[in-house]
CSV table of C-alpha atoms and ligand atoms in Angstrom, one decimal:
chain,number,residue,atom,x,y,z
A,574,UNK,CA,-3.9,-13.8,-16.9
A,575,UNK,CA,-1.1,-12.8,-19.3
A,576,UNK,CA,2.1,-11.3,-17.7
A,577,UNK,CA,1.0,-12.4,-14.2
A,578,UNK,CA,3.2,-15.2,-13.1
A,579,UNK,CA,1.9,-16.3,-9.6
A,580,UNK,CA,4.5,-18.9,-7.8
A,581,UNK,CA,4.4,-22.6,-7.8
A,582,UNK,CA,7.8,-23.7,-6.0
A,583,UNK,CA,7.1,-25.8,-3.3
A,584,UNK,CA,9.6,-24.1,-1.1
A,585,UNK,CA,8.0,-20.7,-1.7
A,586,UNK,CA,4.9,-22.3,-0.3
A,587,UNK,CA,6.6,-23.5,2.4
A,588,UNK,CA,8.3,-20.2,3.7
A,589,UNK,CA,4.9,-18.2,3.0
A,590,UNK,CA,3.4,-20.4,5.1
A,591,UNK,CA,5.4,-19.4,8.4
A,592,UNK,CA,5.7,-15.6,6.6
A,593,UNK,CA,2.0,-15.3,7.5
A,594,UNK,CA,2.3,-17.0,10.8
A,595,UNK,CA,1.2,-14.5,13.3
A,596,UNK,CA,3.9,-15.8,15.8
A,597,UNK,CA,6.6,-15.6,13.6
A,598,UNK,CA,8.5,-12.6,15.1
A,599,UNK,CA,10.5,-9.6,13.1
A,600,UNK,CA,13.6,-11.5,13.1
A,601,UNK,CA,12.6,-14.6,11.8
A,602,UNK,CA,10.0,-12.5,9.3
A,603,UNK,CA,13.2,-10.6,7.8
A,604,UNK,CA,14.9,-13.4,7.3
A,605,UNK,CA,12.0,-15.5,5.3
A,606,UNK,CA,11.4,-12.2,3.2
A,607,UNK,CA,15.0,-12.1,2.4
A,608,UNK,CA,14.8,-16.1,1.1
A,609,UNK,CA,11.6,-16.1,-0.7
A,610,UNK,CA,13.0,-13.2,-2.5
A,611,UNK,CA,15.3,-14.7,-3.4
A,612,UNK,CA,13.8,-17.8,-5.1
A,613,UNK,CA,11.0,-15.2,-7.0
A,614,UNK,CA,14.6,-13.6,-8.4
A,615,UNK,CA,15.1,-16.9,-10.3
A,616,UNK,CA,11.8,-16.7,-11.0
A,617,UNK,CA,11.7,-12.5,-12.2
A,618,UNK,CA,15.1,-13.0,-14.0
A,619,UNK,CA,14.4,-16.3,-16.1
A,620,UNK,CA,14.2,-14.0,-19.4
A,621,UNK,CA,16.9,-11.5,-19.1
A,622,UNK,CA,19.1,-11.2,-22.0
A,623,UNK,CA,22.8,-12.8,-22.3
A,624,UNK,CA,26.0,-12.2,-24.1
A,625,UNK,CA,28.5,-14.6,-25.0
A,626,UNK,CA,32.0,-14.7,-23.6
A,627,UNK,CA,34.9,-17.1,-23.2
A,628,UNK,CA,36.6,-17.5,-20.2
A,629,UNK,CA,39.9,-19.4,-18.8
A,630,UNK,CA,39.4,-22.6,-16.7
A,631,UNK,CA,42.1,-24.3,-15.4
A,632,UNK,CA,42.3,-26.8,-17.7
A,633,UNK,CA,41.5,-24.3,-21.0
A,634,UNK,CA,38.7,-22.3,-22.6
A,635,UNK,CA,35.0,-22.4,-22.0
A,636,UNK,CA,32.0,-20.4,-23.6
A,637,UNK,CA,30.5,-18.5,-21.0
A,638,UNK,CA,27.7,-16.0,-20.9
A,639,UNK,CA,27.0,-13.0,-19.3
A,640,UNK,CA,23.9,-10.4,-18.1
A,641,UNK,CA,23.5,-8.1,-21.2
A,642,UNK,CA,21.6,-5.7,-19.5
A,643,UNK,CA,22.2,-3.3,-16.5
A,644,UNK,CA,19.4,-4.0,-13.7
A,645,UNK,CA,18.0,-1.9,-10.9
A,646,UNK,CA,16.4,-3.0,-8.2
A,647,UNK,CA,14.0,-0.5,-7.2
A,648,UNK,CA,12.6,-1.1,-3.7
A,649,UNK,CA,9.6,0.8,-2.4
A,650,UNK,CA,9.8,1.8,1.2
A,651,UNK,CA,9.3,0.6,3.9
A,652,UNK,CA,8.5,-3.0,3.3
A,653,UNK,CA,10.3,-3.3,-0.1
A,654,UNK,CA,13.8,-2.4,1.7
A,655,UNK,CA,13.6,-6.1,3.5
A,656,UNK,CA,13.5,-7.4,-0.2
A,657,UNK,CA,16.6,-5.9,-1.7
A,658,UNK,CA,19.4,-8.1,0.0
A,659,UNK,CA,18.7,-11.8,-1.2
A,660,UNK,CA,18.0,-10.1,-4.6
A,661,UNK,CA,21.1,-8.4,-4.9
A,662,UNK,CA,23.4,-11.2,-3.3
A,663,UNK,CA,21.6,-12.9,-6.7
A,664,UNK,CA,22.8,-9.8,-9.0
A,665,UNK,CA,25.8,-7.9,-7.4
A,666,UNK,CA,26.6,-5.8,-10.1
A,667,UNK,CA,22.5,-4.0,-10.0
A,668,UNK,CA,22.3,-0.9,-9.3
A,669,UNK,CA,19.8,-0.3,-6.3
A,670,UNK,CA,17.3,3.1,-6.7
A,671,UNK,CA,15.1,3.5,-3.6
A,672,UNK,CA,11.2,5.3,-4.2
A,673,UNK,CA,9.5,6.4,-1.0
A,674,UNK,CA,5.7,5.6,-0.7
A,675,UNK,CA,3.0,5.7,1.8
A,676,UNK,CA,0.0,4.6,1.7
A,677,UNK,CA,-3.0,7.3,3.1
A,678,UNK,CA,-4.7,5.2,5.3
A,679,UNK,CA,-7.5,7.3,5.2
A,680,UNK,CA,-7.8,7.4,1.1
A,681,UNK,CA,-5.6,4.5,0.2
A,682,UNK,CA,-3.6,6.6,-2.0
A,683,UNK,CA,0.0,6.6,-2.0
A,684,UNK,CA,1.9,9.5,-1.0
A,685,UNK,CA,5.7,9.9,-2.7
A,686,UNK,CA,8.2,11.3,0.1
A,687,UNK,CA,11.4,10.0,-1.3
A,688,UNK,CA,12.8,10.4,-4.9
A,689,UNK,CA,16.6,10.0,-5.8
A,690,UNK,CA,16.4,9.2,-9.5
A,691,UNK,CA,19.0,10.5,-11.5
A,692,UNK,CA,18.2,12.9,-14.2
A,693,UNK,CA,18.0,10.2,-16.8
A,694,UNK,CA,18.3,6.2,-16.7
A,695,UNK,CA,21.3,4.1,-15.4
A,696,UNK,CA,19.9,1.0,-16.0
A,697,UNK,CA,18.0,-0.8,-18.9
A,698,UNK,CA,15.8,-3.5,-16.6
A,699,UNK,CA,14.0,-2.6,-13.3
A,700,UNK,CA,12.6,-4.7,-10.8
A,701,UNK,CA,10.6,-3.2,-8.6
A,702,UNK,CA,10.7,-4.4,-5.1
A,703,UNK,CA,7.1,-4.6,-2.6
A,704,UNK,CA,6.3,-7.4,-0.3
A,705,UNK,CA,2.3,-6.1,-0.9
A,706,UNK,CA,0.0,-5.5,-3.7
A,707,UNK,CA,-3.0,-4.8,-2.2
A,708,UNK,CA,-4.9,-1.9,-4.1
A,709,UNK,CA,-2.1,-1.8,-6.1
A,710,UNK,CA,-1.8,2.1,-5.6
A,711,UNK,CA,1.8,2.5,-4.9
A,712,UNK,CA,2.6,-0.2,-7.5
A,713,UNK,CA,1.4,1.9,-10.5
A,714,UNK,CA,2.7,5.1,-8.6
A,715,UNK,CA,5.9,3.6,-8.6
A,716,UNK,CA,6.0,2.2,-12.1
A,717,UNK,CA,4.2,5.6,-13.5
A,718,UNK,CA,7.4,7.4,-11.5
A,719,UNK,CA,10.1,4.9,-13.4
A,720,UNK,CA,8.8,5.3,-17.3
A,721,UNK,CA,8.8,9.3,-16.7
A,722,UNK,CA,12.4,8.4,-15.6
A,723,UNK,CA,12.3,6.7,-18.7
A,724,UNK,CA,12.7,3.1,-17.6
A,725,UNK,CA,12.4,0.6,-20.6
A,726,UNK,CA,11.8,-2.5,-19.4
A,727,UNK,CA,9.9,-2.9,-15.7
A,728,UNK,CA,9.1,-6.0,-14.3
A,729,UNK,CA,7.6,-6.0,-10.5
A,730,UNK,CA,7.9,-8.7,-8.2
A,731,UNK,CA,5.8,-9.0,-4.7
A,732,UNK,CA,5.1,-11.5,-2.2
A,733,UNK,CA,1.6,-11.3,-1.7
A,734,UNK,CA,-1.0,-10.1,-3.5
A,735,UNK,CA,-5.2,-9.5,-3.7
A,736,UNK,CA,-6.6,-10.0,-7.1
A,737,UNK,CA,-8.1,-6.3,-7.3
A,738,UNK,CA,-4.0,-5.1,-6.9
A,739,UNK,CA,-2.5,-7.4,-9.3
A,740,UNK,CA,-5.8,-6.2,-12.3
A,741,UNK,CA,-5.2,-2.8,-11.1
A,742,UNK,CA,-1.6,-3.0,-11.9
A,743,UNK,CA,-2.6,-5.0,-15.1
A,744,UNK,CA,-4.6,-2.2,-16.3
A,745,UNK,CA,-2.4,1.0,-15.6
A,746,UNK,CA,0.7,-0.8,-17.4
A,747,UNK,CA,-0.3,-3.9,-19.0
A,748,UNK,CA,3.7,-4.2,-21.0
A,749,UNK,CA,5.2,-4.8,-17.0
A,750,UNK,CA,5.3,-8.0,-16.3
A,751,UNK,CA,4.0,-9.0,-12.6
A,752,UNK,CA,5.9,-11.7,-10.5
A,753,UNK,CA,3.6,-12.9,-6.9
A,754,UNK,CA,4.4,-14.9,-4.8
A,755,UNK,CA,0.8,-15.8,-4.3
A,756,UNK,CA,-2.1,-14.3,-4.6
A,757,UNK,CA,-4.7,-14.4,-1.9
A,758,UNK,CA,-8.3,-14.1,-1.6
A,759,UNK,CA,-9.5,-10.4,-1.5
A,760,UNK,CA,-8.8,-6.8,0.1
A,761,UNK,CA,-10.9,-6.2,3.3
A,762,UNK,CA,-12.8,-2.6,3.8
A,763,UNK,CA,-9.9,-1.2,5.3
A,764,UNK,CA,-7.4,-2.4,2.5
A,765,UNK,CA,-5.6,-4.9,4.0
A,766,UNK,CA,-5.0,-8.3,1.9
A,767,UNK,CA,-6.9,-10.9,3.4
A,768,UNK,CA,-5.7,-13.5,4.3
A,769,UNK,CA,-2.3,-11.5,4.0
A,770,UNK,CA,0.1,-11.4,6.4
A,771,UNK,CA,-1.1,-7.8,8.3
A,772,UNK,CA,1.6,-5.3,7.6
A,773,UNK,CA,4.6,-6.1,6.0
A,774,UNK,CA,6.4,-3.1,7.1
A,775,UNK,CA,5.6,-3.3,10.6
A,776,UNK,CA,6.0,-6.8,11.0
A,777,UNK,CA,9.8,-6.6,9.6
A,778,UNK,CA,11.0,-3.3,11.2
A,779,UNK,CA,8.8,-4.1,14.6
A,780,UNK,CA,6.9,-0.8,14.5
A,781,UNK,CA,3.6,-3.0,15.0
B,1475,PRP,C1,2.4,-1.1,2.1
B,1475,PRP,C2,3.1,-2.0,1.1
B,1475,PRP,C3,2.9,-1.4,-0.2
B,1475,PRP,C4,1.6,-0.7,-0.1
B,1475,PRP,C5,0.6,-1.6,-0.7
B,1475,PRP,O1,3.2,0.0,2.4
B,1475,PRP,O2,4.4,-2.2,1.4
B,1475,PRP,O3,3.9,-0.4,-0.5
B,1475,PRP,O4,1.3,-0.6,1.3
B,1475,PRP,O5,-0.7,-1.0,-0.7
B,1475,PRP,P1,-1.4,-0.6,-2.1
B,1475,PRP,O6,-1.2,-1.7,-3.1
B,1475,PRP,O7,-2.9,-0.4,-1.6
B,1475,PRP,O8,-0.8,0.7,-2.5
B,1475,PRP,P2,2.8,1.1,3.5
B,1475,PRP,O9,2.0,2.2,2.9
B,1475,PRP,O10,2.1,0.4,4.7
B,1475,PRP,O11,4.2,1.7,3.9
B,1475,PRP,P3,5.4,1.0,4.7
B,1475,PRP,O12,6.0,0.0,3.7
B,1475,PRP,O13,6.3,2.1,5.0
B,1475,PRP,O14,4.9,0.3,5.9
């Protein structure tokens, strides 16, 4: 599949493995979240743009580069919250933008309850932040709500995904390019990601 980059770092394997353990509790789940996000960063941010600079070492001048472009990370609530720290320790200098979904459990369509975009955009790349692409709903909710913003460049990077979220996604915005962690099996009849993890959000904030 074009533009859909699925994992294959051993140690992303590794932590994904206990990140679906059922016994893993919220602590521990937070904390894997927060590392695996951070190795699919290096993975989201290989093609970024640079500029070059010089800068002073002790001992004289080196050629340096630098981020080009402004990023936002754009988590979607709940479960993307859990994903914004390791991201941002990677980028310090991104601006973070937080979208508010919910997913209708009886329709499996999201729901938009929180919205502070500023009138136009601050940034020229975002990454948009979800642990789950399971119908992919909220993905292209999310994306459809950031190029009305006016959002150039969108990349989206999850931790799990079905297959039937990742070609949904595909299909509503096929220039956005798609970063998984891994992509699992199939979405069961109630549209949970099977094998998946159960629910992302509840398992990190210990609503469950
Ligand atoms: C989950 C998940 C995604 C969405 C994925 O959120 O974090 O945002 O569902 O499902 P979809 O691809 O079918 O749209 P949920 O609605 O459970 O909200 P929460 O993060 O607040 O728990």
């Amino acid at each position: 599949m074009t533009n859909v980059y699925e994992s294959t770092h051993p140690l992303v394997k590794h932590k994904l493995t206990f990140l679906r353990d059922k016994k893993t509790n919220p602590k521990d789940f937070r904390e894997l979240i927060r590392e695996i996000s951070i190795l699919l960063a290096y993975e989201v941010t290989q093609d970024l743009g640079l500029e070059a600079t010089t800068v002073e070492t002790p001992m004289g001048q080196a050629s340096g580069s630098i981020l080009q472009e402004q990023i936002g990370l754009v988590p979607v609530l709940r479960a993307g919250l859990g994903m914004v720290d390791g991201v941002w320790s990677m980028m310090p200098s991104s601006e973070v933008w937080h979208i508010g979904l919910f997913r209708d459990e009886r329709t499996l369509q999201p729901v938009e309850y929180y919205n502070k975009l500023p009138v136009s955009p601050t940034v020229q790349v975002c990454i948009v932040l979800d642990p789950m692409l399971a119908t992919g709903g909220s993905a292209v909710a999310t994306i459809d709500i950031l190029k009305r913003w006016g959002a150039k460049r969108i990349k989206y990077m999850g931790i799990i995904a079905a297959p039937e979220g990742v070609k949904a996604l595909q299909e509503a915005h096929p220039n956005v390019d798609i970063h998984i962690g891994v992509i699992d099996e199939k979405l069961n009849d109630i549209g949970f990601i099977v094998p998946g993890l159960g629910d992302a959000g509840d398992r990190q904030f210990g609503t469950g």
